[in-house]
């Protein structure tokens, strides 16, 4: 035999179990304290990373929102008539060109956007001038317009620059370009936003390229809205990791991501990586060819880590003291009552009266337990005393049931005797009615069976219909169309009689010889379908009748008979079977009874098993 496993706690008394419980409750706190001291740095890094991932995503959105505002301003300038008039190829005098040049400078200067620290975003227009019609204009721009007020410049194929080519290839879409050799001395570096200026009237022509400078200053303003820990840095790079704007002086350099952090695969994603020295948080937008990078040095988090350790230690100490107080309280409030209860349980004998009646003097679970145990002991004693009386009453009920079964059989036998006497005396009409009533009584009893064959049910229904004809001399006709293959199938007794009664009373009762009732039965695919239909002229509310079948209120006055039949079928065979009413064409009502196709022989064999 296998050794039976036992709970080792059952060998200890309650006091020892409480001490063990205290140690179990307190030990996780100290384990947590040890784990937090060793893992606090990693936990803090993950928390900081998660927080700054969402912040990075929002910050990137704000940066591009500011760039979109600049783009909308450029759209206003591009659509201006003065800008559109700068297109090359028009025949103008030199004086007219000078006027246009001056007006364009004024227009661009009026759209200057001021920034923090005295900086500003200036707009420059580079006009395509293949014929050198504007030779009087300056050729080298200066991003600091406080020293040079020129805003319009002209270029040809010979003076084309890579960033101009990039803007022209974008066909009107905005392009960020880092220009590190801008200005009269070639020493000016700026992040620009470029857009090709297309002709509004002729889609094939273009004016040139419109430029907004000092975009890095606008980006730095967005950086200022986020407070990184000490030593944290911001970087906005292009898709090739070239730094476009930063809080450092590394603009134009290539940013080096830590090994394992792949940033150029997803169309838009928020990525992060944790190294020994820094935390990297990156948000990429492939559609804009941009990456926003946060770098946070881990040493700046050490102070927060030490503060977190102190908080955890304080919590551990407070929790331990609290646990000691709680255990001491339960020690005093539980031990004595539980000992008394254990002594009572060991000494009590079922059936023996209790020495005292226990009152409920405390409302906690221990009080409920003590009161319930004493109350249960009283109920057990009462049940023992009542058991004998209950068995006597049960025997009396069985005898009474046997007596009640004798009376219907006596009535059935008496009706048979009356039938034969009436037949012998020549009262054939009365004899036939008594015979039909006798059939009703015999099939209703069915030797205690709830399920009878359809053949027996039809005999019961025909007897009822015959009684109704003879009693009231109705003129209607009842036709029977029953398939031979379903006669041996089982059906709950007294199923058809209420349906035929409804068809008579609510359908054909006043129609005389025009009234007709059809009772049919057929089998198909494991089911038997019985139909009772009439050609009654009064319309019926079919939806209300079907809803009545599912009414769960047993006290409902109307429809008791059909609801009783419907519920009995479902109790025997399941909710997929029962009654269903529908309108008959051209007039009348049809009720369909669906039951499973179960033969009487198979059901008897199943019960025998």
Coordinates of C-alpha atoms in Angstrom, one line a residue:
X1 CA 0.0 0.0 0.0
X2 CA 1.1 3.5 -0.8
X3 CA 2.2 5.7 2.1
X4 CA -0.5 8.2 2.9
X5 CA 0.7 11.8 2.7
X6 CA 0.0 13.9 5.8
X7 CA 0.1 17.6 6.4
X8 CA 3.0 18.3 8.8
X9 CA 1.1 21.3 10.2
X10 CA -1.4 18.9 11.8
X11 CA 1.3 17.7 14.2
X12 CA 1.6 21.2 15.6
X13 CA -0.8 23.0 18.0
X14 CA -2.4 26.3 17.1
X15 CA 0.2 28.3 19.1
X16 CA 3.0 26.8 17.1
X17 CA 1.2 27.3 13.9
X18 CA 0.7 31.0 14.7
X19 CA 4.4 31.4 15.4
X20 CA 5.1 29.7 12.0
X21 CA 2.6 32.0 10.4
X22 CA 4.3 35.1 11.8
X23 CA 7.7 33.9 10.4
X24 CA 6.1 33.3 7.0
X25 CA 4.5 36.7 7.0
X26 CA 7.7 38.6 8.0
X27 CA 10.3 36.7 6.0
X28 CA 9.0 37.9 2.6
X29 CA 9.5 41.5 3.7
X30 CA 13.2 40.9 4.5
X31 CA 13.6 39.0 1.2
X32 CA 11.9 41.9 -0.6
X33 CA 14.3 44.3 1.2
X34 CA 17.3 42.2 0.0
X35 CA 15.9 41.9 -3.5
X36 CA 15.1 45.6 -3.8
X37 CA 18.6 46.6 -2.6
X38 CA 20.1 44.3 -5.3
X39 CA 17.6 45.0 -8.1
X40 CA 16.5 48.5 -7.4
X41 CA 18.8 49.9 -10.1
X42 CA 17.4 47.7 -12.8
X43 CA 13.8 48.4 -11.7
X44 CA 14.5 52.1 -11.7
X45 CA 16.0 52.0 -15.1
X46 CA 13.0 50.1 -16.5
X47 CA 10.6 52.6 -14.9
X48 CA 12.5 55.6 -16.2
X49 CA 12.7 54.0 -19.6
X50 CA 9.0 53.4 -19.8
X51 CA 8.1 56.9 -18.7
X52 CA 10.5 58.6 -21.1
X53 CA 9.3 56.4 -24.0
X54 CA 5.9 58.0 -23.9
X55 CA 7.5 61.5 -23.2
X56 CA 9.8 61.1 -26.2
X57 CA 6.9 60.2 -28.5
X58 CA 4.9 63.3 -27.4
X59 CA 8.0 65.5 -27.7
X60 CA 8.6 64.3 -31.3
X61 CA 5.0 65.1 -32.1
X62 CA 5.4 68.7 -30.8
X63 CA 8.6 69.2 -32.8
X64 CA 6.9 68.2 -36.0
X65 CA 3.9 70.3 -35.1
X66 CA 6.2 73.3 -35.0
X67 CA 7.7 72.3 -38.3
X68 CA 4.2 72.0 -39.8
X69 CA 3.5 75.6 -38.6
X70 CA 6.6 76.8 -40.5
X71 CA 5.4 74.8 -43.5
X72 CA 2.0 76.4 -43.4
X73 CA 3.7 79.8 -43.3
X74 CA 5.7 78.8 -46.4
X75 CA 2.5 77.8 -48.1
X76 CA 1.2 81.4 -47.6
X77 CA 4.4 82.8 -49.0
X78 CA 4.4 80.5 -52.0
X79 CA 0.8 81.3 -52.9
X80 CA 1.6 85.1 -52.7
X81 CA 1.4 86.8 -56.1
X82 CA 4.8 88.4 -55.6
X83 CA 6.4 85.0 -55.1
X84 CA 4.7 83.6 -58.2
X85 CA 5.8 86.6 -60.3
X86 CA 9.5 85.6 -59.7
X87 CA 9.3 82.8 -62.2
X88 CA 12.0 83.0 -64.8
X89 CA 11.3 83.4 -68.5
X90 CA 9.2 86.5 -68.4
X91 CA 10.2 89.5 -70.5
X92 CA 10.8 92.4 -68.1
X93 CA 13.0 95.5 -67.9
X94 CA 15.8 95.6 -65.4
X95 CA 14.0 98.2 -63.5
X96 CA 11.0 96.0 -63.1
X97 CA 13.2 93.2 -61.9
X98 CA 14.8 95.4 -59.3
X99 CA 11.3 96.4 -58.1
X100 CA 10.2 92.7 -57.9
X101 CA 13.4 91.8 -56.1
X102 CA 12.9 94.6 -53.5
X103 CA 9.2 93.6 -53.0
X104 CA 10.1 90.0 -52.5
X105 CA 12.8 90.9 -49.9
X106 CA 10.2 92.9 -48.0
X107 CA 7.6 90.1 -48.2
X108 CA 10.1 87.6 -46.7
X109 CA 11.3 89.9 -44.1
X110 CA 7.7 90.5 -42.9
X111 CA 7.3 86.7 -42.1
X112 CA 10.3 86.5 -39.8
X113 CA 9.4 84.5 -36.6
X114 CA 11.1 85.5 -33.4
X115 CA 12.7 82.9 -31.1
X116 CA 14.0 82.8 -27.6
X117 CA 17.4 84.3 -26.9
X118 CA 17.1 87.0 -29.6
X119 CA 17.2 84.4 -32.4
X120 CA 14.7 84.3 -35.3
X121 CA 13.6 82.1 -38.2
X122 CA 14.4 83.8 -41.5
X123 CA 13.0 82.9 -44.9
X124 CA 15.1 82.9 -48.0
X125 CA 14.0 82.4 -51.6
X126 CA 16.4 80.8 -54.1
X127 CA 15.0 81.7 -57.6
X128 CA 16.0 79.6 -60.6
X129 CA 17.7 82.1 -63.0
X130 CA 19.2 80.1 -65.9
X131 CA 19.6 83.3 -68.0
X132 CA 21.3 85.4 -65.3
X133 CA 18.6 88.1 -65.5
X134 CA 19.2 89.1 -61.9
X135 CA 22.9 89.7 -62.0
X136 CA 22.6 92.7 -59.7
X137 CA 21.4 90.6 -56.7
X138 CA 23.8 89.1 -54.1
X139 CA 24.8 85.5 -54.7
X140 CA 25.9 84.4 -51.2
X141 CA 23.2 84.3 -48.4
X142 CA 23.7 85.1 -44.8
X143 CA 21.5 83.3 -42.2
X144 CA 22.0 86.1 -39.8
X145 CA 20.0 88.8 -41.5
X146 CA 20.8 91.4 -38.9
X147 CA 24.1 91.8 -40.8
X148 CA 22.7 91.3 -44.3
X149 CA 19.1 92.2 -45.3
X150 CA 19.1 90.2 -48.5
X151 CA 16.5 87.4 -48.6
X152 CA 16.3 86.6 -52.4
X153 CA 19.1 84.8 -54.3
X154 CA 19.4 83.4 -57.7
X155 CA 21.0 80.2 -59.0
X156 CA 21.6 78.3 -62.2
X157 CA 22.7 74.9 -63.1
X158 CA 26.3 75.9 -62.5
X159 CA 25.6 77.1 -58.9
X160 CA 23.3 74.3 -58.0
X161 CA 24.0 72.9 -54.5
X162 CA 23.1 69.4 -53.1
X163 CA 20.5 70.7 -50.7
X164 CA 18.8 72.6 -53.6
X165 CA 18.7 69.4 -55.6
X166 CA 17.2 67.6 -52.6
X167 CA 14.4 70.2 -52.2
X168 CA 13.6 70.2 -56.0
X169 CA 13.4 66.4 -56.0
X170 CA 10.8 66.5 -53.2
X171 CA 8.3 68.2 -55.5
X172 CA 6.8 70.5 -53.0
X173 CA 7.1 68.4 -49.8
X174 CA 9.1 69.8 -46.9
X175 CA 12.7 68.6 -46.5
X176 CA 15.0 69.1 -43.5
X177 CA 18.5 69.8 -44.6
X178 CA 21.6 70.5 -42.4
X179 CA 23.8 73.1 -44.1
X180 CA 27.2 73.4 -42.5
X181 CA 28.9 75.8 -45.0
X182 CA 26.4 78.5 -45.3
X183 CA 27.1 82.2 -45.2
X184 CA 29.5 84.7 -46.7
X185 CA 32.5 83.0 -45.1
X186 CA 31.2 79.4 -45.4
X187 CA 31.4 79.0 -41.6
X188 CA 27.7 79.3 -40.8
X189 CA 25.9 76.0 -39.8
X190 CA 22.1 75.8 -39.7
X191 CA 19.2 73.3 -39.9
X192 CA 16.9 74.4 -42.7
X193 CA 13.5 73.5 -43.9
X194 CA 13.2 73.6 -47.7
X195 CA 10.2 73.5 -50.1
X196 CA 10.1 73.7 -53.9
X197 CA 8.1 76.7 -55.1
X198 CA 5.9 75.4 -57.9
X199 CA 3.9 77.7 -60.3
X200 CA 0.3 77.9 -59.4
X201 CA -0.8 78.5 -63.0
X202 CA 1.5 76.1 -64.7
X203 CA 2.2 72.8 -62.9
X204 CA 5.3 72.1 -65.0
X205 CA 7.1 75.3 -64.1
X206 CA 8.6 76.3 -60.8
X207 CA 10.1 79.4 -59.2
X208 CA 12.8 77.9 -57.1
X209 CA 13.3 76.8 -53.5
X210 CA 12.0 78.5 -50.3
X211 CA 14.1 78.1 -47.2
X212 CA 13.5 78.6 -43.5
X213 CA 16.7 78.8 -41.4
X214 CA 17.5 78.3 -37.7
X215 CA 15.1 75.4 -37.4
X216 CA 17.5 73.9 -34.8
X217 CA 16.6 76.8 -32.5
X218 CA 12.9 76.0 -32.9
X219 CA 13.7 72.3 -32.1
X220 CA 15.7 73.3 -29.0
X221 CA 12.6 75.3 -27.7
X222 CA 10.7 72.0 -27.9
X223 CA 13.6 70.3 -26.1
X224 CA 13.2 72.8 -23.2
X225 CA 9.7 71.5 -22.5
X226 CA 11.2 68.2 -21.3
X227 CA 13.2 68.0 -18.1
X228 CA 15.7 65.2 -18.3
X229 CA 17.9 64.2 -15.3
X230 CA 21.2 65.9 -14.8
X231 CA 23.5 65.1 -17.8
X232 CA 20.6 64.1 -20.1
X233 CA 20.9 65.1 -23.8
X234 CA 18.5 65.5 -26.7
X235 CA 19.3 64.6 -30.4
X236 CA 17.2 64.9 -33.5
X237 CA 18.8 62.9 -36.3
X238 CA 17.9 62.0 -39.9
X239 CA 17.5 58.4 -41.0
X240 CA 21.2 58.0 -41.6
X241 CA 21.8 59.0 -37.9
X242 CA 23.3 62.4 -38.7
X243 CA 22.5 64.9 -35.9
X244 CA 20.2 67.7 -37.1
X245 CA 19.7 69.4 -33.8
X246 CA 20.9 68.8 -30.2
X247 CA 21.4 70.3 -26.8
X248 CA 25.1 69.7 -27.4
X249 CA 27.5 71.1 -30.0
X250 CA 27.5 67.9 -32.0
X251 CA 25.2 69.1 -34.8
X252 CA 26.3 67.5 -38.1
X253 CA 28.1 64.6 -36.5
X254 CA 26.9 61.0 -36.8
X255 CA 25.1 59.6 -33.7
X256 CA 26.3 56.2 -32.6
X257 CA 23.6 53.9 -31.1
X258 CA 24.5 51.2 -28.7
X259 CA 25.0 47.7 -30.0
X260 CA 21.8 45.8 -30.4
X261 CA 19.5 48.9 -30.7
X262 CA 18.3 48.7 -34.4
X263 CA 16.4 51.9 -35.2
X264 CA 15.9 51.7 -39.0
X265 CA 13.6 48.8 -39.4
X266 CA 10.2 50.0 -38.2
X267 CA 8.2 52.7 -40.0
X268 CA 7.3 54.2 -36.6
X269 CA 8.3 52.8 -33.3
X270 CA 9.5 53.7 -29.8
X271 CA 12.6 51.9 -28.8
X272 CA 14.9 51.8 -25.8
X273 CA 18.1 50.3 -24.6
X274 CA 19.9 50.3 -21.2
X275 CA 23.7 50.1 -21.0
X276 CA 26.0 50.4 -18.1
X277 CA 26.5 54.1 -18.7
X278 CA 23.3 55.4 -20.2
X279 CA 19.7 54.8 -21.1
X280 CA 18.7 55.4 -24.7
X281 CA 15.1 56.2 -25.7
X282 CA 14.4 56.6 -29.4
X283 CA 11.3 57.4 -31.4
X284 CA 11.5 56.9 -35.2
X285 CA 9.3 58.2 -38.0
X286 CA 10.3 56.8 -41.3
X287 CA 7.8 59.0 -43.2
X288 CA 9.7 62.1 -42.0
X289 CA 13.1 60.4 -42.0
X290 CA 13.6 61.5 -38.4
X291 CA 14.7 60.0 -35.1
X292 CA 14.4 61.7 -31.7
X293 CA 16.9 60.4 -29.2
X294 CA 17.1 60.9 -25.4
X295 CA 20.3 59.8 -23.6
X296 CA 20.1 59.7 -19.8
X297 CA 23.3 58.9 -17.7
X298 CA 22.7 56.2 -15.2
X299 CA 24.7 57.9 -12.5
X300 CA 22.1 60.6 -12.3
X301 CA 19.6 58.0 -11.1
X302 CA 21.7 56.8 -8.2
X303 CA 20.3 59.4 -5.9
X304 CA 16.8 58.3 -6.7
X305 CA 17.9 54.7 -6.1
X306 CA 19.2 55.4 -2.6
X307 CA 16.0 57.2 -1.7
X308 CA 14.0 54.2 -3.0
X309 CA 16.1 51.9 -0.8
X310 CA 15.4 54.0 2.3
X311 CA 11.7 53.9 1.6
X312 CA 11.7 50.1 1.2
X313 CA 13.7 49.7 4.5
X314 CA 11.3 52.0 6.3
X315 CA 8.3 50.0 5.0
X316 CA 9.9 46.7 6.0
X317 CA 10.5 47.9 9.6
X318 CA 7.0 49.4 9.9
X319 CA 5.4 46.2 8.5
X320 CA 7.4 44.0 10.9
X321 CA 6.3 46.0 13.9
X322 CA 2.7 46.0 12.7
X323 CA 2.8 42.2 12.2
X324 CA 4.1 41.7 15.7
X325 CA 1.2 43.8 17.1
X326 CA -1.4 42.0 15.0
X327 CA -0.1 38.5 16.0
X328 CA -0.1 39.5 19.7
X329 CA -3.7 40.6 19.4
X330 CA -4.8 37.4 17.7
X331 CA -2.8 35.3 20.2
X332 CA -5.0 36.6 23.0
X333 CA -8.3 36.8 21.2
X334 CA -8.3 33.5 19.4
X335 CA -6.4 30.9 21.6
X336 CA -8.8 30.7 24.6
X337 CA -12.1 30.5 22.6
X338 CA -10.6 28.0 20.2
X339 CA -9.4 25.8 23.1
X340 CA -12.8 25.8 24.6
X341 CA -14.4 24.9 21.3
X342 CA -12.0 22.0 20.8
X343 CA -12.8 20.6 24.2
X344 CA -16.6 20.9 23.5
X345 CA -16.2 19.1 20.1
X346 CA -14.3 16.2 21.7
X347 CA -16.7 15.8 24.6
X348 CA -20.1 16.3 22.9
X349 CA -22.2 13.2 22.1
X350 CA -24.9 13.5 19.5
X351 CA -28.4 13.3 21.0
X352 CA -27.2 14.3 24.4
X353 CA -28.8 17.6 25.6
X354 CA -26.5 20.5 26.0
X355 CA -25.8 21.8 29.4
X356 CA -26.3 25.5 28.4
X357 CA -27.7 27.5 25.5
X358 CA -24.8 29.4 23.8
X359 CA -25.5 33.1 23.0
X360 CA -23.8 35.0 20.2
X361 CA -21.6 37.4 22.2
X362 CA -19.1 38.3 19.5
X363 CA -19.5 39.2 15.8
X364 CA -16.2 38.1 14.3
X365 CA -15.6 34.7 12.6
X366 CA -14.6 33.0 15.8
X367 CA -17.9 34.1 17.4
X368 CA -19.8 32.9 14.4
X369 CA -18.0 29.5 14.5
X370 CA -18.6 28.9 18.2
X371 CA -22.3 29.9 17.9
X372 CA -22.7 27.8 14.7
X373 CA -21.1 24.7 16.3
X374 CA -23.4 24.9 19.3
X375 CA -26.4 25.6 17.1
X376 CA -25.4 22.7 14.9
X377 CA -25.2 20.4 17.9
X378 CA -28.7 21.5 18.9
X379 CA -30.0 20.9 15.3
X380 CA -28.4 17.4 15.3
X381 CA -30.1 16.5 18.5
X382 CA -33.5 17.8 17.1
X383 CA -32.9 15.8 13.9
X384 CA -32.2 12.6 15.8
X385 CA -35.4 13.1 17.8
X386 CA -37.4 13.9 14.7
X387 CA -36.0 11.1 12.5
X388 CA -38.3 8.4 13.9
X389 CA -41.4 10.6 13.4
X390 CA -40.3 11.5 9.9
X391 CA -40.0 7.8 8.9
X392 CA -43.4 7.0 10.3
X393 CA -44.9 9.9 8.3
X394 CA -43.2 8.7 5.1
X395 CA -44.7 5.2 5.5
X396 CA -48.1 6.8 6.0
X397 CA -47.7 8.9 2.8
X398 CA -46.8 5.8 0.8
X399 CA -49.9 4.0 2.1
X400 CA -52.1 7.0 1.3
X401 CA -50.6 7.1 -2.3
X402 CA -51.6 3.5 -2.8
X403 CA -55.1 4.2 -1.6
X404 CA -55.4 7.1 -4.0
X405 CA -54.4 5.0 -6.9
X406 CA -57.3 2.5 -6.2
X407 CA -60.0 5.2 -6.7
X408 CA -59.3 5.9 -10.5
X409 CA -59.2 2.2 -11.2
X410 CA -62.5 1.7 -9.4
X411 CA -64.1 4.4 -11.5
X412 CA -62.7 3.0 -14.7
X413 CA -64.0 -0.5 -13.9
X414 CA -67.4 1.0 -13.0
X415 CA -67.6 2.8 -16.3
X416 CA -66.9 -0.5 -18.1
X417 CA -69.7 -2.1 -16.3
X418 CA -72.1 0.7 -17.1
X419 CA -71.1 0.5 -20.8
X420 CA -72.0 -3.2 -21.0
X421 CA -75.3 -2.7 -19.2
X422 CA -76.2 0.2 -21.5
X423 CA -75.3 -1.9 -24.6
X424 CA -77.4 -4.8 -23.4
X425 CA -80.4 -2.5 -22.7
X426 CA -80.2 -1.0 -26.2
X427 CA -78.9 2.5 -25.3
X428 CA -76.1 2.4 -27.9
X429 CA -75.5 6.2 -27.9
X430 CA -75.0 6.4 -24.2
X431 CA -73.0 3.3 -24.3
X432 CA -70.6 4.7 -26.9
X433 CA -70.2 7.9 -24.9
X434 CA -69.4 5.8 -21.8
X435 CA -67.0 3.8 -23.8
X436 CA -65.2 6.9 -25.0
X437 CA -65.1 8.3 -21.5
X438 CA -63.7 4.9 -20.3
X439 CA -60.9 5.2 -22.9
X440 CA -60.1 8.6 -21.7
X441 CA -59.8 7.4 -18.1
X442 CA -57.7 4.3 -19.1
X443 CA -55.2 6.2 -21.2
X444 CA -54.9 9.0 -18.7
X445 CA -53.9 6.4 -16.1
X446 CA -51.5 4.6 -18.4
X447 CA -50.3 2.4 -15.5
X448 CA -48.4 5.3 -14.1
X449 CA -46.4 6.0 -17.3
X450 CA -45.7 9.6 -18.4
X451 CA -44.7 8.6 -22.0
X452 CA -47.1 6.6 -24.2
X453 CA -47.0 5.6 -27.8
X454 CA -48.5 8.0 -30.4
X455 CA -51.0 5.2 -31.3
X456 CA -52.3 5.3 -27.7
X457 CA -52.3 9.1 -27.7
X458 CA -54.3 9.1 -30.9
X459 CA -56.8 6.7 -29.3
X460 CA -57.2 9.1 -26.4
X461 CA -57.6 12.1 -28.8
X462 CA -60.2 10.3 -30.9
X463 CA -62.1 9.4 -27.9
X464 CA -62.2 13.0 -26.7
X465 CA -63.2 14.2 -30.2
X466 CA -66.0 11.6 -30.3
X467 CA -67.3 12.7 -26.9
X468 CA -67.4 16.3 -28.1
X469 CA -69.3 15.4 -31.3
X470 CA -71.9 13.4 -29.4
X471 CA -72.3 15.8 -26.5
X472 CA -72.8 19.0 -28.5
X473 CA -73.7 17.6 -31.9
X474 CA -71.1 19.8 -33.6
X475 CA -71.1 19.8 -37.4
X476 CA -67.4 20.2 -38.0
X477 CA -65.2 17.4 -39.4
X478 CA -62.0 16.0 -38.1
X479 CA -59.6 14.3 -40.5
X480 CA -56.6 12.1 -39.4
X481 CA -53.5 11.8 -41.5
X482 CA -51.0 9.7 -39.4
X483 CA -47.9 8.0 -40.8
X484 CA -47.6 4.3 -39.9
X485 CA -43.9 4.8 -39.1
X486 CA -44.5 7.1 -36.1
X487 CA -47.3 5.1 -34.3
X488 CA -44.7 3.3 -32.1
X489 CA -42.9 6.5 -31.1
X490 CA -43.2 7.9 -27.6
X491 CA -45.0 11.1 -26.7
X492 CA -46.1 12.7 -23.3
X493 CA -49.6 11.6 -22.6
X494 CA -52.5 14.1 -23.0
X495 CA -50.6 16.1 -25.6
X496 CA -53.1 16.2 -28.5
X497 CA -56.3 16.6 -26.5
X498 CA -55.7 20.2 -25.3
X499 CA -54.6 21.2 -28.8
X500 CA -57.8 19.7 -30.4
X501 CA -59.9 21.4 -27.7
X502 CA -58.4 24.8 -28.6
X503 CA -59.0 24.2 -32.3
X504 CA -62.7 23.4 -31.5
X505 CA -63.3 26.3 -29.0
X506 CA -61.3 29.0 -30.7
X507 CA -61.6 27.9 -34.3
X508 CA -64.5 25.9 -35.7
X509 CA -67.1 25.8 -32.9
X510 CA -69.5 28.1 -34.7
X511 CA -68.7 27.2 -38.3
X512 CA -71.1 24.2 -38.6
X513 CA -70.3 21.8 -41.5
X514 CA -67.7 24.3 -42.9
X515 CA -65.4 23.7 -39.9
X516 CA -62.6 21.3 -40.4
X517 CA -59.7 20.1 -38.2
X518 CA -56.8 18.2 -39.6
X519 CA -54.5 16.1 -37.3
X520 CA -51.4 14.8 -39.0
X521 CA -48.1 13.1 -37.9
X522 CA -44.9 12.3 -39.8
X523 CA -41.3 11.4 -39.1
X524 CA -38.2 12.9 -40.6
X525 CA -34.5 12.9 -39.6
X526 CA -34.8 11.7 -36.1
X527 CA -37.8 13.9 -35.2
X528 CA -41.6 13.4 -35.2
X529 CA -43.8 16.3 -36.2
X530 CA -47.4 16.3 -35.2
X531 CA -49.7 19.1 -36.6
X532 CA -53.2 20.2 -35.5
X533 CA -54.7 22.8 -37.8
X534 CA -58.1 24.3 -38.3
X535 CA -59.8 26.6 -40.8
X536 CA -61.2 28.9 -38.2
X537 CA -62.3 32.3 -39.6
X538 CA -61.3 34.4 -36.5
X539 CA -57.7 35.7 -36.8
X540 CA -55.3 34.7 -33.9
X541 CA -52.4 36.7 -32.5
X542 CA -49.7 34.1 -33.4
X543 CA -46.8 36.2 -31.9
X544 CA -48.7 36.5 -28.6
X545 CA -49.4 32.8 -28.4
X546 CA -45.8 31.9 -29.0
X547 CA -44.7 34.4 -26.4
X548 CA -47.2 32.8 -24.0
X549 CA -45.6 29.4 -24.4
X550 CA -42.3 30.8 -23.0
X551 CA -44.1 32.7 -20.2
X552 CA -42.4 31.6 -16.9
X553 CA -45.2 32.9 -14.7
X554 CA -47.1 29.8 -13.5
X555 CA -50.0 32.0 -12.3
X556 CA -50.8 33.4 -15.8
X557 CA -54.5 32.8 -16.4
X558 CA -54.6 32.3 -20.2
X559 CA -53.0 29.5 -22.2
X560 CA -52.5 27.2 -19.2
X561 CA -53.3 24.0 -21.3
X562 CA -50.9 24.6 -24.2
X563 CA -48.2 26.0 -21.9
X564 CA -48.5 22.8 -19.8
X565 CA -48.1 20.6 -22.9
X566 CA -45.1 22.7 -24.1
X567 CA -43.3 22.6 -20.7
X568 CA -43.9 18.8 -20.3
X569 CA -42.4 18.1 -23.7
X570 CA -39.3 20.2 -22.9
X571 CA -38.9 18.5 -19.5
X572 CA -38.9 15.1 -21.2
X573 CA -36.9 15.8 -24.3
X574 CA -35.1 19.2 -23.9
X575 CA -35.5 22.8 -24.9
X576 CA -35.1 22.1 -28.6
X577 CA -38.5 20.5 -28.7
X578 CA -42.1 21.7 -27.9
X579 CA -44.9 23.6 -29.6
X580 CA -44.9 26.3 -32.2
X581 CA -47.9 28.2 -33.6
X582 CA -48.2 29.7 -37.1
X583 CA -50.9 31.1 -39.3
X584 CA -52.6 28.8 -41.8
X585 CA -53.2 29.8 -45.4
X586 CA -55.7 31.1 -46.4
X587 CA -57.2 31.2 -42.9
X588 CA -57.0 29.4 -39.6
X589 CA -54.3 28.4 -37.2
X590 CA -51.7 25.6 -37.2
X591 CA -49.9 24.3 -34.1
X592 CA -46.8 22.1 -34.7
X593 CA -45.5 19.7 -32.1
X594 CA -41.9 18.5 -32.5
X595 CA -40.6 15.6 -30.4
X596 CA -37.6 13.3 -30.9
X597 CA -38.2 10.0 -32.8
X598 CA -37.9 7.5 -29.9
X599 CA -39.5 4.1 -30.2
X600 CA -41.2 2.5 -27.2
X601 CA -39.1 -0.7 -27.5
X602 CA -35.8 1.3 -27.5
X603 CA -36.9 3.3 -24.5
X604 CA -37.9 0.2 -22.5
X605 CA -34.5 -1.4 -23.3
X606 CA -32.7 1.7 -22.2
X607 CA -34.7 1.7 -18.9
X608 CA -33.9 -2.0 -18.4
X609 CA -30.2 -1.3 -18.6

